[in-house]
PDB file of N, CA and C in Angstrom:
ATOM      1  N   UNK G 473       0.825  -1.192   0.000  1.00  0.00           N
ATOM      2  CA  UNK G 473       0.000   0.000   0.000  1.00  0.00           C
ATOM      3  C   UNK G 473       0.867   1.252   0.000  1.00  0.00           C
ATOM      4  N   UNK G 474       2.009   1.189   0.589  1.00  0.00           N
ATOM      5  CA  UNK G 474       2.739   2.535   0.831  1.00  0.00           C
ATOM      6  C   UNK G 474       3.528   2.560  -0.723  1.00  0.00           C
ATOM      7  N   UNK G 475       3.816   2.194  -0.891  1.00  0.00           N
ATOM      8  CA  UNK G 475       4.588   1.973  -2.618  1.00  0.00           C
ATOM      9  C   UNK G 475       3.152   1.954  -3.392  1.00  0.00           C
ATOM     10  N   UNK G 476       2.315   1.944  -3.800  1.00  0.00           N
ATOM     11  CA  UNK G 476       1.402   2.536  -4.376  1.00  0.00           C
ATOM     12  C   UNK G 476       0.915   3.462  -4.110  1.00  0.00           C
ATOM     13  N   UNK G 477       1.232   4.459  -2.900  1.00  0.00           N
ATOM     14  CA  UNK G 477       0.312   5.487  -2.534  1.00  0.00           C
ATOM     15  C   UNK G 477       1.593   6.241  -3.249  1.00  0.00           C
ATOM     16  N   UNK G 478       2.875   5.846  -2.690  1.00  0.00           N
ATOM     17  CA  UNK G 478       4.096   6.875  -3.046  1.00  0.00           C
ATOM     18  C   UNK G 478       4.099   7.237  -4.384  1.00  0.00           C
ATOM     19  N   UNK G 479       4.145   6.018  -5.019  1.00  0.00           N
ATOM     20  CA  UNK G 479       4.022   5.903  -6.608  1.00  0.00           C
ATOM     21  C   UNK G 479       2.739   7.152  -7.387  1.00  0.00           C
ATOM     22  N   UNK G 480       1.977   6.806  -6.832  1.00  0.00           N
ATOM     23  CA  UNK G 480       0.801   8.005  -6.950  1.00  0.00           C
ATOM     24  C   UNK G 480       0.767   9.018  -7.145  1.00  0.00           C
ATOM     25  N   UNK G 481       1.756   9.549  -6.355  1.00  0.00           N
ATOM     26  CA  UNK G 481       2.081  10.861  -5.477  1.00  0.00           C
ATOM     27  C   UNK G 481       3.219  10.977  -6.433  1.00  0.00           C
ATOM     28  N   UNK G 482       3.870  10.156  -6.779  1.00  0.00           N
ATOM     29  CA  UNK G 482       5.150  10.844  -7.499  1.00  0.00           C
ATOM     30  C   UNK G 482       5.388   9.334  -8.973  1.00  0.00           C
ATOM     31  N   UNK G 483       4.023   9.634  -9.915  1.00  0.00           N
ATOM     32  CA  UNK G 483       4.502   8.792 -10.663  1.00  0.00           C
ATOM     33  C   UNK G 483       5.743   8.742 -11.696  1.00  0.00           C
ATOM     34  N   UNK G 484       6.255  10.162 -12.294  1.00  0.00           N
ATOM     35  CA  UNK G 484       7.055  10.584 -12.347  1.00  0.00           C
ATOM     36  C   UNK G 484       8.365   9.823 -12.190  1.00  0.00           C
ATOM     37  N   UNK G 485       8.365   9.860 -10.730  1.00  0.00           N
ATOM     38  CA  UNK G 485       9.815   9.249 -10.129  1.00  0.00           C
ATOM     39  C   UNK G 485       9.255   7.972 -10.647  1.00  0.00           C
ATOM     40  N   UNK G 486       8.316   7.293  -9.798  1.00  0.00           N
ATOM     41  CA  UNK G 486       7.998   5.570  -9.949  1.00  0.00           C
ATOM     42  C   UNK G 486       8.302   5.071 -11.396  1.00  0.00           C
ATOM     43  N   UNK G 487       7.978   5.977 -12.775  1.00  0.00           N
ATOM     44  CA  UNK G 487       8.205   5.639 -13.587  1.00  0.00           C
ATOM     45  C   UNK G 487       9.450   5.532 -14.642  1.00  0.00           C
ATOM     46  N   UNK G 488      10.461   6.252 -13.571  1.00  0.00           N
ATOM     47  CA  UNK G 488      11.936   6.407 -13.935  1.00  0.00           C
ATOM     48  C   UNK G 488      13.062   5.815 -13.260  1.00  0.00           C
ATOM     49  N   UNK G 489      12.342   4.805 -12.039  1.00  0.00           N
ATOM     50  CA  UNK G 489      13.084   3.722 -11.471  1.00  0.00           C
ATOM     51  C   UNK G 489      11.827   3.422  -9.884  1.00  0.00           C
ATOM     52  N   UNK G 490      12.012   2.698 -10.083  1.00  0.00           N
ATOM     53  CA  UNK G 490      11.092   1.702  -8.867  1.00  0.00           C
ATOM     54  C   UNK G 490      11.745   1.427  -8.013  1.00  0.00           C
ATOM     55  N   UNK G 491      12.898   1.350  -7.835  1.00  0.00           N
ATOM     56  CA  UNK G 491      14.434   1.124  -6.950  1.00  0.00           C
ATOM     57  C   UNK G 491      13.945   2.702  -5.926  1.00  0.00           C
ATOM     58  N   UNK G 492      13.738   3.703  -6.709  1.00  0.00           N
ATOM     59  CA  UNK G 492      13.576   5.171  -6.484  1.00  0.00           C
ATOM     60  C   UNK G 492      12.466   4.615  -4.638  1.00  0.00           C
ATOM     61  N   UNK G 493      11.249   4.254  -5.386  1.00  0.00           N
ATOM     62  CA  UNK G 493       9.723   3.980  -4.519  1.00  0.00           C
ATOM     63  C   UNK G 493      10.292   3.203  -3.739  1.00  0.00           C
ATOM     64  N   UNK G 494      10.852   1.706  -3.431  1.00  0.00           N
ATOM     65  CA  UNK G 494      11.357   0.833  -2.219  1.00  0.00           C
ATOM     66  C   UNK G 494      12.305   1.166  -1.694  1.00  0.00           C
ATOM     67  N   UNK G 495      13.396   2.420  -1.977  1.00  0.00           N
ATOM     68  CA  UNK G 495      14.151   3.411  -1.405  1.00  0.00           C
ATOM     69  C   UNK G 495      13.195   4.130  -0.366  1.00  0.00           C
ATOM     70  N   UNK G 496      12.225   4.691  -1.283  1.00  0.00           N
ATOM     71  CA  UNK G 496      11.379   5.782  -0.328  1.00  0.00           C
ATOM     72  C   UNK G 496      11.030   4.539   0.858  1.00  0.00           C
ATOM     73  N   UNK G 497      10.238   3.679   0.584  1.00  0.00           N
ATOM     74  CA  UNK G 497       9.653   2.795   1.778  1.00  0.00           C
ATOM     75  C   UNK G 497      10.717   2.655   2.748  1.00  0.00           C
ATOM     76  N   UNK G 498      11.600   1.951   2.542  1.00  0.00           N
ATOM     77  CA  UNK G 498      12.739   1.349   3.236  1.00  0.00           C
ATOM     78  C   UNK G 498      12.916   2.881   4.725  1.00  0.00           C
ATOM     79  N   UNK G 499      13.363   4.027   3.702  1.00  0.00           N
ATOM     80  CA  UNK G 499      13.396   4.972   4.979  1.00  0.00           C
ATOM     81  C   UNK G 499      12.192   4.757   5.639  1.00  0.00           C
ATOM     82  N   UNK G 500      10.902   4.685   5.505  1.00  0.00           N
ATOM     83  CA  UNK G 500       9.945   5.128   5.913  1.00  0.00           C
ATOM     84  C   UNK G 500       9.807   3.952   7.229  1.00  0.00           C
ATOM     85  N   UNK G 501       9.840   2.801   6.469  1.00  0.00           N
ATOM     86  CA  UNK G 501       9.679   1.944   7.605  1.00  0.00           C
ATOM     87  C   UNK G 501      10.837   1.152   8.316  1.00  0.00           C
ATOM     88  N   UNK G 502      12.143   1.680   8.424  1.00  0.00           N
ATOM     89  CA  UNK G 502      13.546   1.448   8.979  1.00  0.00           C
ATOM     90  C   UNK G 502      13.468   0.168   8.450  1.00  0.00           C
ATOM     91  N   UNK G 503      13.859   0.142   7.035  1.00  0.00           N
ATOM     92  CA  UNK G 503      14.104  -1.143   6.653  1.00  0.00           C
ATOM     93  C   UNK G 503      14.970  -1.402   5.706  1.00  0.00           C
ATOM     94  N   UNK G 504      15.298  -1.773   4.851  1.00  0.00           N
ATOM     95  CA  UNK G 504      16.414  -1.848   3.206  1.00  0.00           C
ATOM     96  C   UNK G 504      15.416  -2.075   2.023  1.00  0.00           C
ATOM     97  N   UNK G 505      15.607  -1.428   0.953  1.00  0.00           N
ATOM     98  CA  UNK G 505      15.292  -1.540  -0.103  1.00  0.00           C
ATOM     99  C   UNK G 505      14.868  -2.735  -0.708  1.00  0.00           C
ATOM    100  N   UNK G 506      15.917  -3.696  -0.390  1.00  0.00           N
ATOM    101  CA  UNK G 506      16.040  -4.925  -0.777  1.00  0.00           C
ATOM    102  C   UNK G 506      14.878  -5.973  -0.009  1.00  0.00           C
ATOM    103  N   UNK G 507      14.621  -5.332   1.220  1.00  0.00           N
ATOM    104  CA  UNK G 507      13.606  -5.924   2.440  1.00  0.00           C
ATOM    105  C   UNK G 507      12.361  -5.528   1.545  1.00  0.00           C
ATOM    106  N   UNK G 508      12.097  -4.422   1.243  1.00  0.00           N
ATOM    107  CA  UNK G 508      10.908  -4.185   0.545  1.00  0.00           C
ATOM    108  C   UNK G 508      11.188  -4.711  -0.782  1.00  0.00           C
ATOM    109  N   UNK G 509      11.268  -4.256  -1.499  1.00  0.00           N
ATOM    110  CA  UNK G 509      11.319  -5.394  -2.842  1.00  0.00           C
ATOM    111  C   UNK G 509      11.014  -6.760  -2.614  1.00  0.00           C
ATOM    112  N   UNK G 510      11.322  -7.263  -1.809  1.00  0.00           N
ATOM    113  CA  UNK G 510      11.057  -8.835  -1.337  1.00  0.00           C
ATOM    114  C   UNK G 510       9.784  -8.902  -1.157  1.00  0.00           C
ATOM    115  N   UNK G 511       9.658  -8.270  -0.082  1.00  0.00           N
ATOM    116  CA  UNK G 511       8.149  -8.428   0.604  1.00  0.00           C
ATOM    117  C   UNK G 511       7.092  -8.126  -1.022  1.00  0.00           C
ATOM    118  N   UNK G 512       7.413  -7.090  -1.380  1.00  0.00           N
ATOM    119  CA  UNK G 512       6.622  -7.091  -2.503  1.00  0.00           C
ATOM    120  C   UNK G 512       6.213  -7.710  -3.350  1.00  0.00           C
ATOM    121  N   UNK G 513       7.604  -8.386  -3.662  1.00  0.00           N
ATOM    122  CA  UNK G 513       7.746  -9.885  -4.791  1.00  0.00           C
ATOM    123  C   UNK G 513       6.722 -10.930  -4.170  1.00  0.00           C
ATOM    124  N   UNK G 514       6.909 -11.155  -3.200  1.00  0.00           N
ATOM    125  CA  UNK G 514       6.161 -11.908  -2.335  1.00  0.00           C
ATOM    126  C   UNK G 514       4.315 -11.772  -2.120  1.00  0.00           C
ATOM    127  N   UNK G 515       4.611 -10.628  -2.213  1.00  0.00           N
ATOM    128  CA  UNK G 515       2.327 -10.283  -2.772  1.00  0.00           C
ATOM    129  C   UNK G 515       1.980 -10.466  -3.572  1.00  0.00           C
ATOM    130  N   UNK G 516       3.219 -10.014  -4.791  1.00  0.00           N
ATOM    131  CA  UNK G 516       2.515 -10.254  -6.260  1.00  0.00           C
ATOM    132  C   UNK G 516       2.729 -11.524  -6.579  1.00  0.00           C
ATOM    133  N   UNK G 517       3.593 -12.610  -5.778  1.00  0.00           N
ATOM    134  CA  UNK G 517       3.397 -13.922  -6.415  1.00  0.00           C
ATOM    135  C   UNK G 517       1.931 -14.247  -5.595  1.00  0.00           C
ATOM    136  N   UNK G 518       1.835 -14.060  -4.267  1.00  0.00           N
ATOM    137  CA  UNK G 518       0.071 -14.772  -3.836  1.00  0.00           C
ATOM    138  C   UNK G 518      -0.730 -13.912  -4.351  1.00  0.00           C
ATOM    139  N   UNK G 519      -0.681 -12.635  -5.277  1.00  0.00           N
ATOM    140  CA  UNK G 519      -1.976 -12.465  -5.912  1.00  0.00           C
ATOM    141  C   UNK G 519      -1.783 -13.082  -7.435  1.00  0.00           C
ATOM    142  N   UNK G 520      -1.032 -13.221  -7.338  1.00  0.00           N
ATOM    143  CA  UNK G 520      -0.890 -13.876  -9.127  1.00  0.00           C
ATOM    144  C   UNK G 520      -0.911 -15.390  -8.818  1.00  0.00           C
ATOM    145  N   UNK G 521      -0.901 -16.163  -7.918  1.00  0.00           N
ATOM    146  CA  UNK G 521      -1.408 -17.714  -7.342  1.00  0.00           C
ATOM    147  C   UNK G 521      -2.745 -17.649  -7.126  1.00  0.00           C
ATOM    148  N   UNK G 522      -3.100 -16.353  -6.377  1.00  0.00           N
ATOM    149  CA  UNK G 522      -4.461 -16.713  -5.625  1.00  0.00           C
ATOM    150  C   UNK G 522      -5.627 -16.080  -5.852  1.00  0.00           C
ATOM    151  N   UNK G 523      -5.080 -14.975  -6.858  1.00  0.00           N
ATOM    152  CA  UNK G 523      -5.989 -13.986  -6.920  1.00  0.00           C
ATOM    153  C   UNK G 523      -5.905 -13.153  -8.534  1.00  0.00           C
ATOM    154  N   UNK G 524      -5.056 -13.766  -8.930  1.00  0.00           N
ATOM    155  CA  UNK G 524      -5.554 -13.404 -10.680  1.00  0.00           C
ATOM    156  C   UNK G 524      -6.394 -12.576 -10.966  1.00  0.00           C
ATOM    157  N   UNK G 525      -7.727 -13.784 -10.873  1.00  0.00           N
ATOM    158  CA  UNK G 525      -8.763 -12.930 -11.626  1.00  0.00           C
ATOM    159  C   UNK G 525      -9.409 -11.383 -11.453  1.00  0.00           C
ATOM    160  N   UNK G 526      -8.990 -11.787  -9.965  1.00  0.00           N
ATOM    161  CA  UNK G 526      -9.155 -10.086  -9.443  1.00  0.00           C
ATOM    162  C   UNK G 526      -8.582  -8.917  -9.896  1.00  0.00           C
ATOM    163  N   UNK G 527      -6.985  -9.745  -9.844  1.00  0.00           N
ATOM    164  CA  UNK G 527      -5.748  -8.109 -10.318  1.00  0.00           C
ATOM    165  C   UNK G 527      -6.077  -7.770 -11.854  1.00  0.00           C
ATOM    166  N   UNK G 528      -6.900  -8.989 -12.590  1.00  0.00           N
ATOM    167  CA  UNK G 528      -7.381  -8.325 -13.725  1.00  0.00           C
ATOM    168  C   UNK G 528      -8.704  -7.661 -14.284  1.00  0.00           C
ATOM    169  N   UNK G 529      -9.349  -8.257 -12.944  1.00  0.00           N
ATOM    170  CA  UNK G 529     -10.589  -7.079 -13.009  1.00  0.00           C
ATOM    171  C   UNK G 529     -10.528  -5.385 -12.741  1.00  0.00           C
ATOM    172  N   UNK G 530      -9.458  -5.413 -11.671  1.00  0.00           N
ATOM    173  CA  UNK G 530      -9.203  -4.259 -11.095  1.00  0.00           C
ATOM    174  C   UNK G 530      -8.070  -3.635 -12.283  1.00  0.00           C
ATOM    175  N   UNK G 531      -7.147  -4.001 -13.132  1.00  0.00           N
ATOM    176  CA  UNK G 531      -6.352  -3.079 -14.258  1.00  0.00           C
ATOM    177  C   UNK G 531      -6.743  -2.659 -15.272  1.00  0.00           C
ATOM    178  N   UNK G 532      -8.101  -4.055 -15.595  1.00  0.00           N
ATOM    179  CA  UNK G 532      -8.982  -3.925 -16.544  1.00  0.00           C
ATOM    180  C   UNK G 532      -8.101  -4.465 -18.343  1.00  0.00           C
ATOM    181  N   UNK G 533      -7.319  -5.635 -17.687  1.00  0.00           N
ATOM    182  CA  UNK G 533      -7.041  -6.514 -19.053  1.00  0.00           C
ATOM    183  C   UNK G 533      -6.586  -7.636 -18.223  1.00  0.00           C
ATOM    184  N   UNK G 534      -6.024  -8.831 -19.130  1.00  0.00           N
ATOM    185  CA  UNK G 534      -5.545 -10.128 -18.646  1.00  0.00           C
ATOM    186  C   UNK G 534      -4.585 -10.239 -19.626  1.00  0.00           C
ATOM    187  N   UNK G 535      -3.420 -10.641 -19.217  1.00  0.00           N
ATOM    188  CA  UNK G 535      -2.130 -11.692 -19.584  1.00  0.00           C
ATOM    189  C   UNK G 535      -1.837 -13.477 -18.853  1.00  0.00           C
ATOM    190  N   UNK G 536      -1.339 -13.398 -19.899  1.00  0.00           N
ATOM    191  CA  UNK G 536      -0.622 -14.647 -19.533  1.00  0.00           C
ATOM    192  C   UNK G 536       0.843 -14.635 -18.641  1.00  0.00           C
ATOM    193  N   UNK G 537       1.598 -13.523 -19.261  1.00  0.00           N
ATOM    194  CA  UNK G 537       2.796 -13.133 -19.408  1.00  0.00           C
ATOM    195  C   UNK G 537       2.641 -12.333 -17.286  1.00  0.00           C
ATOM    196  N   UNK G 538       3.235 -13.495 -16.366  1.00  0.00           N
ATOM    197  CA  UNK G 538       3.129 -12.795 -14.984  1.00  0.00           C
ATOM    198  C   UNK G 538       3.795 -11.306 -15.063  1.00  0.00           C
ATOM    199  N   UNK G 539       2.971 -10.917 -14.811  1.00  0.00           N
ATOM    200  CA  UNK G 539       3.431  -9.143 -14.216  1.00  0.00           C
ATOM    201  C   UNK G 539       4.578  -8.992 -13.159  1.00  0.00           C
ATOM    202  N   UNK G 540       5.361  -8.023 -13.314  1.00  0.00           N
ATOM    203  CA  UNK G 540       5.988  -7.819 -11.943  1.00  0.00           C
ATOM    204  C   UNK G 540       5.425  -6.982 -11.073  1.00  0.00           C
ATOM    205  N   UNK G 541       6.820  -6.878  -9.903  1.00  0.00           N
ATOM    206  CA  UNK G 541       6.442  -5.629  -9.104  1.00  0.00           C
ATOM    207  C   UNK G 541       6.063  -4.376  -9.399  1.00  0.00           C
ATOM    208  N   UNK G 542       6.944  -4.350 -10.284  1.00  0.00           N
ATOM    209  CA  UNK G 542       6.876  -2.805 -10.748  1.00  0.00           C
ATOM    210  C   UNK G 542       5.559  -2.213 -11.571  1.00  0.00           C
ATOM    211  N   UNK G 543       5.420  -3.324 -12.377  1.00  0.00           N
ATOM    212  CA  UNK G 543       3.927  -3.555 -13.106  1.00  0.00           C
ATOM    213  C   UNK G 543       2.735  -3.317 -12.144  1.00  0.00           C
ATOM    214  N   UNK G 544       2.365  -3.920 -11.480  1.00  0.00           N
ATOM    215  CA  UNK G 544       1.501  -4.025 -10.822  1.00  0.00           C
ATOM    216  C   UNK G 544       1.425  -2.524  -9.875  1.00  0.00           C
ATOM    217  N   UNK G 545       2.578  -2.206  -9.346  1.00  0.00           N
ATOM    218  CA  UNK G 545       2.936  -0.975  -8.699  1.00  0.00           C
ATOM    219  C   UNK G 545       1.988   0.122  -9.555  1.00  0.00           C
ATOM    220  N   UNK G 546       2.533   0.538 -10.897  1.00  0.00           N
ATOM    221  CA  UNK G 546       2.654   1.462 -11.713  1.00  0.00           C
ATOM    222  C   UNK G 546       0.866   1.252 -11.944  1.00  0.00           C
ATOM    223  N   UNK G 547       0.505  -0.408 -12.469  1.00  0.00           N
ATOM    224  CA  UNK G 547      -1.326  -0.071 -12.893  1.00  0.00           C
ATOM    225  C   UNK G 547      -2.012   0.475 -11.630  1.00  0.00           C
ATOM    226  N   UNK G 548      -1.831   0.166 -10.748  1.00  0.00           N
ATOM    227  CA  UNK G 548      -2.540   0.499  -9.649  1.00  0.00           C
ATOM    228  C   UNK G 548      -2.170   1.869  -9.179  1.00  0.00           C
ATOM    229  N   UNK G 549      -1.152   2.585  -9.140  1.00  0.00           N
ATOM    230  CA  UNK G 549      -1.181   4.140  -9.441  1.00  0.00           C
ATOM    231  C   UNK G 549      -1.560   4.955 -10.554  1.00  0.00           C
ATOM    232  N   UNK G 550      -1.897   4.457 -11.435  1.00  0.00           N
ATOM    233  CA  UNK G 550      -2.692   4.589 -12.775  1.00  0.00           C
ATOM    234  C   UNK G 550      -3.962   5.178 -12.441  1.00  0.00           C
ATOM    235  N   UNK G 551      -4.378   3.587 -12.018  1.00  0.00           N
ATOM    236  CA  UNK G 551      -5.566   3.602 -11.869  1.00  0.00           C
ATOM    237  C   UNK G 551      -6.174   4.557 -10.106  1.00  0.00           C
ATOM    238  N   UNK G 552      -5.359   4.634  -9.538  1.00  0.00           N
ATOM    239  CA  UNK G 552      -6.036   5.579  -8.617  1.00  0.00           C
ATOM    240  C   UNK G 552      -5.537   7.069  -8.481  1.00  0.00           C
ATOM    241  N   UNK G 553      -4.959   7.311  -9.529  1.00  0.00           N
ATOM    242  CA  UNK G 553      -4.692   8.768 -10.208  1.00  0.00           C
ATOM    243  C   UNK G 553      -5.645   8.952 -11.094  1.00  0.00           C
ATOM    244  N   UNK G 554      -6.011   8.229 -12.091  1.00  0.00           N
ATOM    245  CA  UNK G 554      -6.966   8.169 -12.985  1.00  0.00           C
ATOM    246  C   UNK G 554      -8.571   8.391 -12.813  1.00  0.00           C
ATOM    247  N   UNK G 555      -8.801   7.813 -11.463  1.00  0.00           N
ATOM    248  CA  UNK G 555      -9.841   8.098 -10.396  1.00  0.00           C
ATOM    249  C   UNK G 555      -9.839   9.501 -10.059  1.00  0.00           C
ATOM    250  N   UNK G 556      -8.772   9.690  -9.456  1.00  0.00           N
ATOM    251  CA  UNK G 556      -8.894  10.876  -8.914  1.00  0.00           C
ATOM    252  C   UNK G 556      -9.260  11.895  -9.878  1.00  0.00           C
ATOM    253  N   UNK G 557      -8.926  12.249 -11.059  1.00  0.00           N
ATOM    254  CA  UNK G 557      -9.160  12.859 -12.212  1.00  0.00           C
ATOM    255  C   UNK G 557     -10.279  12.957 -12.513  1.00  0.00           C
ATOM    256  N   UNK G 558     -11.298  11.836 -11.842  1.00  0.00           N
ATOM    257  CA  UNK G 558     -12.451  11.381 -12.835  1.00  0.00           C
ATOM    258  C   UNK G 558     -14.042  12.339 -11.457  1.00  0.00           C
ATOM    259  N   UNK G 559     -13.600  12.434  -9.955  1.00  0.00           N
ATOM    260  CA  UNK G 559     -14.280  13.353  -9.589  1.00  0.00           C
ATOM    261  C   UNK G 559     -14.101  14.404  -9.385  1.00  0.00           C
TER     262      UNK G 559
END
């Protein structure tokens, strides 16, 4: 959630390195970059095991081709920037 809100807030950066966004986290929550990236890797494999159909209802397409972190990061700041635009 915090790497998608950041991303949001500064898609900009998110979209000129993602290293940039799990940097930002890492300070935020006294942790390493590398700690977040993990943890992350780690959601998007149980939503891409467990929950598919959802992450493609909510981007609004389907692949075959697994998404990454960064992917998933970036649609979902898309899409709630895109929102925001829309009221």
């Amino acid at each position: 959630a915090d790497a998608v809100e950041f991303a949001t807030e500064n898609l900009e950066i998110a979209y000129q390195s993602i290293d940039t966004v799990y940097q930002h986290i890492a300070a935020l929550r006294a942790t390493t970059a590398f700690a977040v990236s993990r943890a992350i890797a780690r959601a998007v494999e149980d939503i891409w095991d467990c929950s598919r159909n959802k992450l493609f209802r909510v981007i609004g397409c389907e692949t075959t081709d697994k998404l990454s972190p960064s992917d998933i990061i970036l649609y979902c700041a898309n899409i709630i920037e895109k929102n925001k635009d829309a009221t």
